[in-house]
């Protein structure tokens, strides 16, 4: 295959933009030229000469010589305007912006098709882990059963520190911010929005579905208390924030983000600190596991470089799972086995739990292990956050028709 020359217009010269610059300078055998870099703050000191930079996006978007826009800014709304204009101007695009992608997948796919250009975004999901291209190319013909994992390094760092070093949630968050893993406003990470955006993107490539982020449940780790960490330690569990995308026999796919108790024989147990891990379970290949650096300038820059390199050989995503005859559809009708730390019985009534396997009450805290309908959790999200309930997955997800059978069986066994 021939190798085409790419002239890059780069948006953003922060953590990832500088990482890409460094990776490009130091990669052997492949050279792509950055013609201009668009940034925002005219007063910031830069490590490159001033004439490389511009504060006017049109200098890049309207330049006929630039045939690739690499979008690495931290403003999802502005990123969407940039990417949209670039595609309309028939320029290829590489981006790392998961929030922008997850919120506009349908429109972006249409724009890229209509303009005959490529849109690649490996760096948007789990940094250096090549999950998008693995799903697109390796699993193109194999039916996938589920994809799950640790898609967010900030929360994994906080959870590791609270469990292994007994730091409180607030202390661990402060440490993550000091080390540069967490942003000053960590809401997107700690409330589980960031892993949800990644899961929405992954669901497109693994199952061919486009889910609207607003309709997907994300419960993060903001309500984690020392009692929950203590419970996990007592049972030899670790707590991880795990997006789960699972396909059932009838082609229905469920998708949600919840904390999960993980035991020592689970692949995610050993994924600590800022690392990410992705589990893919295929019908024929079985479970496979990828672990790597989910963030940081160089690892994320490496994923961007890989997209640029693929583009130079004419690569584009084919979204093969969207073309399969048997279409998958999104379902929320699933039952989850969860740990719920609650304050009063009203909390349990609100969540309409269906089967209680275990219940503990004390003067300090209460919990149940119970079955709950995902739709009840979605409806009660604000209630859960307001009343500081901590909810974590402890078992498999079951589609509701299967759930009834299993729950009945469990009741008989009890
Ligand atoms: N950091 C990571 O490890 C990581 C990992 C995976 C994906 N990502 C994604 O990569 C993207 C960039 O993240 P980052 O961590 O590199 O952000 P960052 O360090 O905060 O840098 C953001 C850059 O964007 C520029 N910028 C902001 N608004 C702009 C605008 N309207 N026009 C032009 N430039 C603008 C800023 O300009 P100034 O320099 O003038 O302020 C800055 O250079 C985000 O979408 C993020 O979600 C990041």
CSV table of C-alpha atoms and ligand atoms in Angstrom, one decimal:
chain,number,residue,atom,x,y,z
A,1,UNK,CA,0.0,0.0,0.0
A,2,UNK,CA,1.4,3.5,-0.8
A,3,UNK,CA,2.2,5.9,1.9
A,4,UNK,CA,0.6,9.4,1.4
A,5,UNK,CA,2.1,12.6,2.8
A,6,UNK,CA,0.2,14.2,5.6
A,7,UNK,CA,0.4,17.9,6.4
A,8,UNK,CA,-1.0,18.4,9.9
A,9,UNK,CA,-2.9,21.2,11.5
A,10,UNK,CA,-2.7,20.6,15.3
A,11,UNK,CA,-5.3,22.0,17.7
A,12,UNK,CA,-4.1,22.1,21.3
A,13,UNK,CA,-0.6,22.0,22.8
A,14,UNK,CA,-1.3,20.8,26.3
A,15,UNK,CA,-0.6,17.4,27.8
A,16,UNK,CA,-1.5,15.3,24.8
A,17,UNK,CA,-0.5,17.9,22.1
A,18,UNK,CA,3.0,18.1,23.6
A,19,UNK,CA,3.1,14.3,24.0
A,20,UNK,CA,2.3,13.9,20.3
A,21,UNK,CA,5.0,16.4,19.3
A,22,UNK,CA,7.6,14.5,21.4
A,23,UNK,CA,6.5,11.2,20.0
A,24,UNK,CA,6.6,12.5,16.4
A,25,UNK,CA,10.1,13.9,17.0
A,26,UNK,CA,11.3,10.6,18.4
A,27,UNK,CA,9.6,8.0,16.2
A,28,UNK,CA,11.8,6.3,13.7
A,29,UNK,CA,10.7,5.6,10.1
A,30,UNK,CA,7.6,7.8,10.1
A,31,UNK,CA,7.6,11.5,9.7
A,32,UNK,CA,4.5,13.7,9.4
A,33,UNK,CA,4.9,17.4,9.3
A,34,UNK,CA,3.0,19.7,11.7
A,35,UNK,CA,2.4,23.0,9.7
A,36,UNK,CA,0.7,25.0,12.4
A,37,UNK,CA,-0.6,24.7,16.0
A,38,UNK,CA,-3.7,26.4,17.2
A,39,UNK,CA,-3.9,27.2,20.9
A,40,UNK,CA,-6.1,29.5,23.1
A,41,UNK,CA,-4.1,31.6,25.5
A,42,UNK,CA,-1.9,34.2,23.9
A,43,UNK,CA,0.0,34.9,27.1
A,44,UNK,CA,1.2,31.4,27.8
A,45,UNK,CA,4.9,30.6,27.5
A,46,UNK,CA,5.6,28.0,24.7
A,47,UNK,CA,8.4,25.5,24.3
A,48,UNK,CA,8.4,26.1,20.5
A,49,UNK,CA,9.0,29.3,18.5
A,50,UNK,CA,6.1,31.7,18.3
A,51,UNK,CA,5.6,31.5,14.6
A,52,UNK,CA,4.4,27.8,14.8
A,53,UNK,CA,1.4,29.0,16.8
A,54,UNK,CA,-1.9,30.7,15.9
A,55,UNK,CA,-4.9,31.7,17.8
A,56,UNK,CA,-7.1,31.7,14.8
A,57,UNK,CA,-8.7,28.3,14.0
A,58,UNK,CA,-9.5,29.3,10.4
A,59,UNK,CA,-5.7,29.5,9.6
A,60,UNK,CA,-5.8,25.7,9.9
A,61,UNK,CA,-9.3,24.9,8.8
A,62,UNK,CA,-9.1,26.9,5.6
A,63,UNK,CA,-5.5,26.0,4.6
A,64,UNK,CA,-5.6,23.9,1.5
A,65,UNK,CA,-2.2,22.4,2.2
A,66,UNK,CA,-3.3,20.9,5.5
A,67,UNK,CA,-5.0,17.6,4.8
A,68,UNK,CA,-5.2,16.3,8.4
A,69,UNK,CA,-6.6,18.1,11.5
A,70,UNK,CA,-5.4,16.6,14.8
A,71,UNK,CA,-7.8,17.8,17.5
A,72,UNK,CA,-6.4,17.7,21.0
A,73,UNK,CA,-8.2,20.5,22.9
A,74,UNK,CA,-9.9,20.3,26.3
A,75,UNK,CA,-13.2,22.0,25.3
A,76,UNK,CA,-15.7,19.4,23.9
A,77,UNK,CA,-18.1,22.0,22.4
A,78,UNK,CA,-15.4,23.9,20.6
A,79,UNK,CA,-13.8,20.6,19.5
A,80,UNK,CA,-17.1,19.6,17.9
A,81,UNK,CA,-17.2,22.8,15.9
A,82,UNK,CA,-13.5,22.3,14.8
A,83,UNK,CA,-14.0,18.6,13.8
A,84,UNK,CA,-17.3,19.4,12.0
A,85,UNK,CA,-15.7,22.2,10.0
A,86,UNK,CA,-12.6,20.1,9.2
A,87,UNK,CA,-14.7,17.2,7.9
A,88,UNK,CA,-16.9,19.6,5.8
A,89,UNK,CA,-13.7,21.0,4.3
A,90,UNK,CA,-12.7,17.4,3.3
A,91,UNK,CA,-9.8,17.1,5.8
A,92,UNK,CA,-9.1,13.9,7.6
A,93,UNK,CA,-9.4,14.1,11.4
A,94,UNK,CA,-7.7,12.4,14.4
A,95,UNK,CA,-9.1,13.3,17.8
A,96,UNK,CA,-8.8,12.2,21.4
A,97,UNK,CA,-11.9,13.9,22.6
A,98,UNK,CA,-14.3,11.2,24.0
A,99,UNK,CA,-16.9,13.6,25.3
A,100,UNK,CA,-17.3,15.3,21.9
A,101,UNK,CA,-17.3,11.9,20.1
A,102,UNK,CA,-19.8,10.2,22.4
A,103,UNK,CA,-22.2,13.1,22.2
A,104,UNK,CA,-22.1,13.4,18.4
A,105,UNK,CA,-21.3,9.9,17.0
A,106,UNK,CA,-24.3,9.8,14.6
A,107,UNK,CA,-23.6,13.2,13.1
A,108,UNK,CA,-19.9,12.7,12.8
A,109,UNK,CA,-20.2,9.3,11.1
A,110,UNK,CA,-22.6,10.9,8.6
A,111,UNK,CA,-20.2,13.9,8.0
A,112,UNK,CA,-17.2,11.7,7.5
A,113,UNK,CA,-19.1,9.5,5.0
A,114,UNK,CA,-20.6,12.4,3.1
A,115,UNK,CA,-17.2,14.0,2.7
A,116,UNK,CA,-15.2,10.9,1.9
A,117,UNK,CA,-12.6,11.5,4.6
A,118,UNK,CA,-11.4,9.5,7.6
A,119,UNK,CA,-12.1,10.1,11.3
A,120,UNK,CA,-9.9,8.2,13.7
A,121,UNK,CA,-9.9,8.3,17.5
A,122,UNK,CA,-7.9,5.5,19.1
A,123,UNK,CA,-6.6,7.9,21.8
A,124,UNK,CA,-10.1,8.7,23.0
A,125,UNK,CA,-10.5,5.3,24.7
A,126,UNK,CA,-8.0,4.1,27.3
A,127,UNK,CA,-5.0,6.1,26.2
A,128,UNK,CA,-2.4,3.8,24.7
A,129,UNK,CA,-4.5,0.6,24.7
A,130,UNK,CA,-5.4,-0.2,21.1
A,131,UNK,CA,-9.0,-1.2,21.8
A,132,UNK,CA,-10.8,0.5,18.9
A,133,UNK,CA,-8.6,-1.0,16.2
A,134,UNK,CA,-8.6,-4.4,17.9
A,135,UNK,CA,-12.4,-4.4,17.9
A,136,UNK,CA,-12.6,-3.1,14.3
A,137,UNK,CA,-10.0,-5.4,12.8
A,138,UNK,CA,-9.5,-8.5,15.0
A,139,UNK,CA,-13.1,-8.9,16.1
A,140,UNK,CA,-14.7,-7.8,12.9
A,141,UNK,CA,-16.5,-11.1,12.3
A,142,UNK,CA,-16.6,-12.6,15.8
A,143,UNK,CA,-19.7,-12.0,17.9
A,144,UNK,CA,-18.7,-10.4,21.2
A,145,UNK,CA,-20.3,-11.3,24.4
A,146,UNK,CA,-19.1,-8.5,26.6
A,147,UNK,CA,-16.5,-5.7,26.9
A,148,UNK,CA,-15.7,-4.3,30.3
A,149,UNK,CA,-12.8,-2.9,32.2
A,150,UNK,CA,-11.1,0.0,33.9
A,151,UNK,CA,-11.4,2.9,31.5
A,152,UNK,CA,-10.5,5.8,33.9
A,153,UNK,CA,-7.1,6.2,35.5
A,154,UNK,CA,-8.0,8.9,38.0
A,155,UNK,CA,-10.7,6.9,39.7
A,156,UNK,CA,-8.5,3.8,39.7
A,157,UNK,CA,-5.7,5.7,41.3
A,158,UNK,CA,-8.1,7.0,44.0
A,159,UNK,CA,-9.6,3.5,44.6
A,160,UNK,CA,-6.2,1.9,44.8
A,161,UNK,CA,-5.0,4.4,47.4
A,162,UNK,CA,-8.2,4.2,49.5
A,163,UNK,CA,-7.9,0.4,49.7
A,164,UNK,CA,-4.2,-0.3,49.8
A,165,UNK,CA,-3.0,2.8,51.7
A,166,UNK,CA,-6.1,3.4,53.7
A,167,UNK,CA,-6.4,7.0,52.5
A,168,UNK,CA,-9.8,8.6,52.8
A,169,UNK,CA,-11.6,9.4,49.5
A,170,UNK,CA,-10.8,13.1,50.0
A,171,UNK,CA,-7.1,12.5,50.7
A,172,UNK,CA,-6.7,10.2,47.7
A,173,UNK,CA,-8.4,12.7,45.4
A,174,UNK,CA,-6.1,15.4,46.6
A,175,UNK,CA,-3.1,13.2,46.0
A,176,UNK,CA,-4.4,12.4,42.4
A,177,UNK,CA,-4.7,16.1,41.8
A,178,UNK,CA,-1.2,16.9,43.1
A,179,UNK,CA,0.2,14.2,40.8
A,180,UNK,CA,-1.6,15.6,37.8
A,181,UNK,CA,-3.9,12.6,37.3
A,182,UNK,CA,-7.1,14.4,38.3
A,183,UNK,CA,-8.2,17.7,37.0
A,184,UNK,CA,-9.1,20.6,39.4
A,185,UNK,CA,-12.7,19.8,38.6
A,186,UNK,CA,-12.7,16.0,38.8
A,187,UNK,CA,-16.5,15.6,38.2
A,188,UNK,CA,-16.2,13.9,34.8
A,189,UNK,CA,-13.9,11.2,36.3
A,190,UNK,CA,-15.2,10.6,39.8
A,191,UNK,CA,-18.9,10.6,38.7
A,192,UNK,CA,-18.2,8.1,36.0
A,193,UNK,CA,-19.0,10.4,32.9
A,194,UNK,CA,-15.5,9.9,31.4
A,195,UNK,CA,-15.7,6.1,31.4
A,196,UNK,CA,-19.3,6.3,30.1
A,197,UNK,CA,-18.2,8.3,27.1
A,198,UNK,CA,-15.5,5.7,26.3
A,199,UNK,CA,-18.0,2.9,26.8
A,200,UNK,CA,-20.4,4.6,24.3
A,201,UNK,CA,-17.6,4.7,21.7
A,202,UNK,CA,-16.6,1.2,22.4
A,203,UNK,CA,-20.2,-0.1,22.1
A,204,UNK,CA,-20.3,1.3,18.5
A,205,UNK,CA,-17.2,-0.8,17.5
A,206,UNK,CA,-18.0,-3.9,19.5
A,207,UNK,CA,-21.8,-4.1,19.0
A,208,UNK,CA,-22.7,-1.6,16.3
A,209,UNK,CA,-24.9,0.4,18.6
A,210,UNK,CA,-25.0,4.2,19.0
A,211,UNK,CA,-26.1,4.9,22.6
A,212,UNK,CA,-27.0,8.4,23.7
A,213,UNK,CA,-24.8,9.2,26.8
A,214,UNK,CA,-27.7,10.9,28.5
A,215,UNK,CA,-29.7,7.6,28.6
A,216,UNK,CA,-26.9,5.6,30.1
A,217,UNK,CA,-26.4,5.1,33.8
A,218,UNK,CA,-23.2,6.2,35.4
A,219,UNK,CA,-22.6,6.0,39.1
A,220,UNK,CA,-19.2,6.9,40.2
A,221,UNK,CA,-17.2,6.8,43.4
A,222,UNK,CA,-18.1,10.1,45.0
A,223,UNK,CA,-20.3,8.3,47.7
A,224,UNK,CA,-17.6,5.8,48.6
A,225,UNK,CA,-17.1,5.7,52.4
A,226,UNK,CA,-14.6,4.1,54.7
A,227,UNK,CA,-17.3,1.5,55.6
A,228,UNK,CA,-17.4,0.3,51.9
A,229,UNK,CA,-13.7,0.1,51.7
A,230,UNK,CA,-13.7,-1.8,55.0
A,231,UNK,CA,-16.3,-4.2,53.7
A,232,UNK,CA,-14.3,-4.8,50.5
A,233,UNK,CA,-11.1,-5.5,52.5
A,234,UNK,CA,-12.9,-7.9,54.8
A,235,UNK,CA,-14.1,-9.9,51.8
A,236,UNK,CA,-10.7,-9.7,50.0
A,237,UNK,CA,-12.2,-7.6,47.2
A,238,UNK,CA,-10.9,-4.6,45.5
A,239,UNK,CA,-13.3,-1.9,44.3
A,240,UNK,CA,-13.0,-0.8,40.6
A,241,UNK,CA,-15.1,1.6,38.5
A,242,UNK,CA,-16.2,-0.7,35.7
A,243,UNK,CA,-18.1,0.2,32.5
A,244,UNK,CA,-19.9,-3.0,31.4
A,245,UNK,CA,-21.3,-3.6,27.9
A,246,UNK,CA,-22.9,-6.9,27.5
A,247,UNK,CA,-24.8,-8.7,24.7
A,248,UNK,CA,-27.6,-11.1,25.5
A,249,UNK,CA,-28.8,-14.0,23.4
A,250,UNK,CA,-31.6,-12.0,21.7
A,251,UNK,CA,-29.2,-9.3,20.5
A,252,UNK,CA,-30.1,-6.9,23.3
A,253,UNK,CA,-27.1,-5.0,24.6
A,254,UNK,CA,-26.9,-3.4,28.1
A,255,UNK,CA,-24.4,-0.6,29.0
A,256,UNK,CA,-23.8,1.0,32.3
A,257,UNK,CA,-21.0,2.3,34.6
A,258,UNK,CA,-21.0,1.2,38.2
A,259,UNK,CA,-18.3,0.5,40.8
A,260,UNK,CA,-17.7,-3.2,41.1
A,261,UNK,CA,-16.3,-5.5,43.8
A,262,UNK,CA,-13.5,-7.6,42.2
A,263,UNK,CA,-12.0,-10.7,43.7
A,264,UNK,CA,-8.4,-11.9,43.3
A,265,UNK,CA,-8.9,-14.3,40.4
A,266,UNK,CA,-10.4,-11.5,38.2
A,267,UNK,CA,-8.1,-10.0,35.5
A,268,UNK,CA,-8.9,-6.4,36.7
A,269,UNK,CA,-7.7,-7.2,40.3
A,270,UNK,CA,-4.1,-6.5,39.3
A,271,UNK,CA,-4.8,-3.3,37.4
A,272,UNK,CA,-3.9,-0.6,40.0
A,273,UNK,CA,-3.1,3.1,40.2
A,274,UNK,CA,-3.5,5.0,37.0
A,275,UNK,CA,-3.5,1.9,34.8
A,276,UNK,CA,-6.4,0.9,32.5
A,277,UNK,CA,-7.5,-2.6,31.5
A,278,UNK,CA,-10.0,-3.8,28.9
A,279,UNK,CA,-11.6,-7.3,28.9
A,280,UNK,CA,-13.1,-8.6,25.7
A,281,UNK,CA,-15.1,-11.8,25.7
A,282,UNK,CA,-15.7,-13.2,22.2
A,283,UNK,CA,-18.0,-16.1,21.4
A,284,UNK,CA,-15.1,-18.2,19.9
A,285,UNK,CA,-11.9,-16.6,21.3
A,286,UNK,CA,-13.1,-16.4,24.9
A,287,UNK,CA,-11.9,-13.8,27.3
A,288,UNK,CA,-8.9,-11.7,26.4
A,289,UNK,CA,-7.3,-8.9,28.3
A,290,UNK,CA,-5.4,-5.7,27.4
A,291,UNK,CA,-3.6,-3.6,30.1
A,292,UNK,CA,-1.8,-0.3,29.6
A,293,UNK,CA,-1.5,3.4,30.4
A,294,UNK,CA,-4.8,5.0,30.0
A,295,UNK,CA,-3.6,8.6,30.1
A,296,UNK,CA,-0.5,10.8,30.0
A,297,UNK,CA,1.2,12.8,27.2
A,298,UNK,CA,3.4,10.1,25.7
A,299,UNK,CA,1.1,7.1,25.9
A,300,UNK,CA,-1.9,9.1,24.5
A,301,UNK,CA,0.4,10.8,22.0
A,302,UNK,CA,1.5,7.3,20.9
A,303,UNK,CA,-2.1,6.3,20.2
A,304,UNK,CA,-2.5,9.6,18.2
A,305,UNK,CA,0.7,8.8,16.2
A,306,UNK,CA,-0.7,5.3,15.5
A,307,UNK,CA,-3.8,6.8,14.0
A,308,UNK,CA,-1.8,9.3,11.9
A,309,UNK,CA,0.4,6.5,10.6
A,310,UNK,CA,-2.7,4.3,9.8
A,311,UNK,CA,-4.2,7.3,8.0
A,312,UNK,CA,-1.1,7.7,5.8
A,313,UNK,CA,-1.9,4.3,4.5
A,314,UNK,CA,-5.5,5.2,3.8
A,315,UNK,CA,-7.0,3.6,6.8
A,316,UNK,CA,-10.6,4.3,7.9
A,317,UNK,CA,-13.0,2.6,10.2
A,318,UNK,CA,-15.6,0.4,8.5
A,319,UNK,CA,-17.9,0.0,11.5
A,320,UNK,CA,-18.4,-3.6,10.5
A,321,UNK,CA,-20.6,-4.5,13.5
A,322,UNK,CA,-23.1,-1.9,12.2
A,323,UNK,CA,-23.3,-3.7,8.9
A,324,UNK,CA,-24.1,-7.2,10.2
A,325,UNK,CA,-27.5,-8.6,9.3
A,326,UNK,CA,-28.6,-9.3,12.9
A,327,UNK,CA,-28.8,-5.9,14.5
A,328,UNK,CA,-28.1,-5.4,18.2
A,329,UNK,CA,-30.3,-3.0,20.2
A,330,UNK,CA,-29.8,-1.3,23.5
A,331,UNK,CA,-31.8,-2.5,26.5
A,332,UNK,CA,-32.1,-1.3,30.1
A,333,UNK,CA,-34.2,-4.3,31.1
A,334,UNK,CA,-31.5,-6.1,33.1
A,335,UNK,CA,-31.2,-7.1,36.6
A,336,UNK,CA,-28.1,-6.5,38.6
A,337,UNK,CA,-26.8,-8.1,41.8
A,338,UNK,CA,-25.5,-5.2,43.9
A,339,UNK,CA,-24.2,-4.1,47.2
A,340,UNK,CA,-26.1,-1.1,48.5
A,341,UNK,CA,-25.0,0.8,51.6
A,342,UNK,CA,-28.1,2.7,52.7
A,343,UNK,CA,-29.3,4.9,55.6
A,344,UNK,CA,-33.0,4.0,56.0
A,345,UNK,CA,-35.4,1.4,54.7
A,346,UNK,CA,-36.9,4.2,52.6
A,347,UNK,CA,-33.8,4.1,50.5
A,348,UNK,CA,-34.4,0.4,49.7
A,349,UNK,CA,-38.0,1.1,48.9
A,350,UNK,CA,-37.0,3.9,46.5
A,351,UNK,CA,-34.7,1.4,44.6
A,352,UNK,CA,-37.4,-1.4,44.6
A,353,UNK,CA,-34.9,-4.1,45.2
A,354,UNK,CA,-36.3,-7.5,44.4
A,355,UNK,CA,-34.3,-10.3,46.1
A,356,UNK,CA,-32.2,-9.8,49.2
A,357,UNK,CA,-29.3,-12.3,49.6
A,358,UNK,CA,-27.7,-10.7,52.6
A,359,UNK,CA,-28.5,-7.8,54.9
A,360,UNK,CA,-26.5,-6.2,57.6
A,361,UNK,CA,-27.5,-3.4,60.0
A,362,UNK,CA,-25.6,-1.7,62.7
A,363,UNK,CA,-25.5,1.7,64.5
A,364,UNK,CA,-22.9,2.9,62.0
A,365,UNK,CA,-24.0,1.6,58.6
A,366,UNK,CA,-26.3,-0.8,56.8
A,367,UNK,CA,-26.0,-2.7,53.6
A,368,UNK,CA,-27.8,-5.3,51.5
A,369,UNK,CA,-26.7,-7.5,48.8
A,370,UNK,CA,-29.8,-7.6,46.5
A,371,UNK,CA,-31.1,-7.8,43.0
A,372,UNK,CA,-32.1,-4.4,41.4
A,373,UNK,CA,-33.5,-3.4,38.0
A,374,UNK,CA,-31.2,-1.1,36.0
A,375,UNK,CA,-34.2,1.1,35.2
A,376,UNK,CA,-34.8,1.8,38.9
A,377,UNK,CA,-31.2,2.9,39.3
A,378,UNK,CA,-31.5,5.2,36.3
A,379,UNK,CA,-34.6,6.8,37.7
A,380,UNK,CA,-33.1,7.1,41.2
A,381,UNK,CA,-29.7,8.4,40.2
A,382,UNK,CA,-30.2,11.9,41.8
A,383,UNK,CA,-31.7,10.3,44.9
A,384,UNK,CA,-28.7,7.9,45.2
A,385,UNK,CA,-26.3,10.8,45.0
A,386,UNK,CA,-28.3,13.1,47.2
A,387,UNK,CA,-28.7,10.4,49.9
A,388,UNK,CA,-25.1,9.3,49.6
A,389,UNK,CA,-25.9,5.7,48.9
A,390,UNK,CA,-22.9,3.6,47.7
A,391,UNK,CA,-23.8,1.0,45.1
A,392,UNK,CA,-21.4,-1.6,43.6
A,393,UNK,CA,-21.9,-4.6,41.4
A,394,UNK,CA,-21.2,-8.0,43.0
A,395,UNK,CA,-22.4,-10.4,40.4
A,396,UNK,CA,-23.2,-10.9,36.7
A,397,UNK,CA,-25.7,-8.9,34.8
A,398,UNK,CA,-28.8,-10.8,33.7
A,399,UNK,CA,-31.4,-9.9,31.0
A,400,UNK,CA,-34.7,-9.7,32.7
A,401,UNK,CA,-36.3,-12.8,31.2
A,402,UNK,CA,-33.3,-14.8,32.3
A,403,UNK,CA,-33.2,-12.9,35.6
A,404,UNK,CA,-36.6,-14.2,36.7
A,405,UNK,CA,-35.5,-17.8,36.1
A,406,UNK,CA,-32.3,-17.3,38.0
A,407,UNK,CA,-33.9,-15.4,40.9
A,408,UNK,CA,-36.5,-18.1,41.3
A,409,UNK,CA,-33.8,-20.8,41.3
A,410,UNK,CA,-31.8,-18.9,43.9
A,411,UNK,CA,-34.9,-18.5,46.1
A,412,UNK,CA,-35.5,-22.2,46.0
A,413,UNK,CA,-31.9,-22.9,46.8
A,414,UNK,CA,-32.1,-20.6,49.8
B,1,LIG,N1,-4.5,14.1,29.3
B,1,LIG,C1,-4.6,12.8,29.0
B,1,LIG,O1,-3.9,12.0,29.5
B,1,LIG,C2,-5.6,12.4,28.0
B,1,LIG,C3,-5.8,11.1,27.7
B,1,LIG,C4,-6.7,10.7,26.7
B,1,LIG,C5,-7.5,11.7,26.0
B,1,LIG,N2,-7.3,13.0,26.4
B,1,LIG,C6,-8.1,14.0,25.7
B,1,LIG,O2,-7.2,14.8,24.9
B,1,LIG,C7,-7.7,16.1,24.8
B,1,LIG,C8,-6.7,17.1,25.3
B,1,LIG,O3,-6.4,16.9,26.7
B,1,LIG,P1,-5.1,17.5,27.4
B,1,LIG,O4,-5.0,16.7,28.7
B,1,LIG,O5,-4.0,17.5,26.5
B,1,LIG,O6,-5.6,19.0,27.7
B,1,LIG,P2,-4.8,20.2,28.3
B,1,LIG,O7,-3.5,19.8,28.8
B,1,LIG,O8,-5.7,20.9,29.2
B,1,LIG,O9,-4.5,21.1,27.0
B,1,LIG,C9,-5.6,21.6,26.3
B,1,LIG,C10,-5.0,22.4,25.1
B,1,LIG,O10,-6.1,22.8,24.3
B,1,LIG,C11,-5.9,24.2,24.0
B,1,LIG,N3,-7.2,24.8,23.7
B,1,LIG,C12,-8.3,24.9,24.5
B,1,LIG,N4,-9.4,25.5,23.9
B,1,LIG,C13,-8.9,25.8,22.7
B,1,LIG,C14,-9.5,26.4,21.5
B,1,LIG,N5,-10.7,26.9,21.5
B,1,LIG,N6,-8.7,26.6,20.4
B,1,LIG,C15,-7.5,26.1,20.3
B,1,LIG,N7,-6.8,25.5,21.4
B,1,LIG,C16,-7.6,25.4,22.5
B,1,LIG,C17,-5.2,24.8,25.1
B,1,LIG,O11,-4.6,26.0,24.7
B,1,LIG,P3,-3.6,26.8,25.7
B,1,LIG,O12,-2.3,26.1,25.6
B,1,LIG,O13,-3.5,28.1,25.0
B,1,LIG,O14,-4.2,26.9,27.0
B,1,LIG,C18,-4.2,23.7,25.5
B,1,LIG,O15,-3.1,23.8,24.7
B,1,LIG,C19,-9.0,16.1,25.7
B,1,LIG,O16,-10.1,15.9,24.8
B,1,LIG,C20,-8.9,15.0,26.6
B,1,LIG,O17,-10.1,14.4,27.0
B,1,LIG,C21,-6.4,13.4,27.4
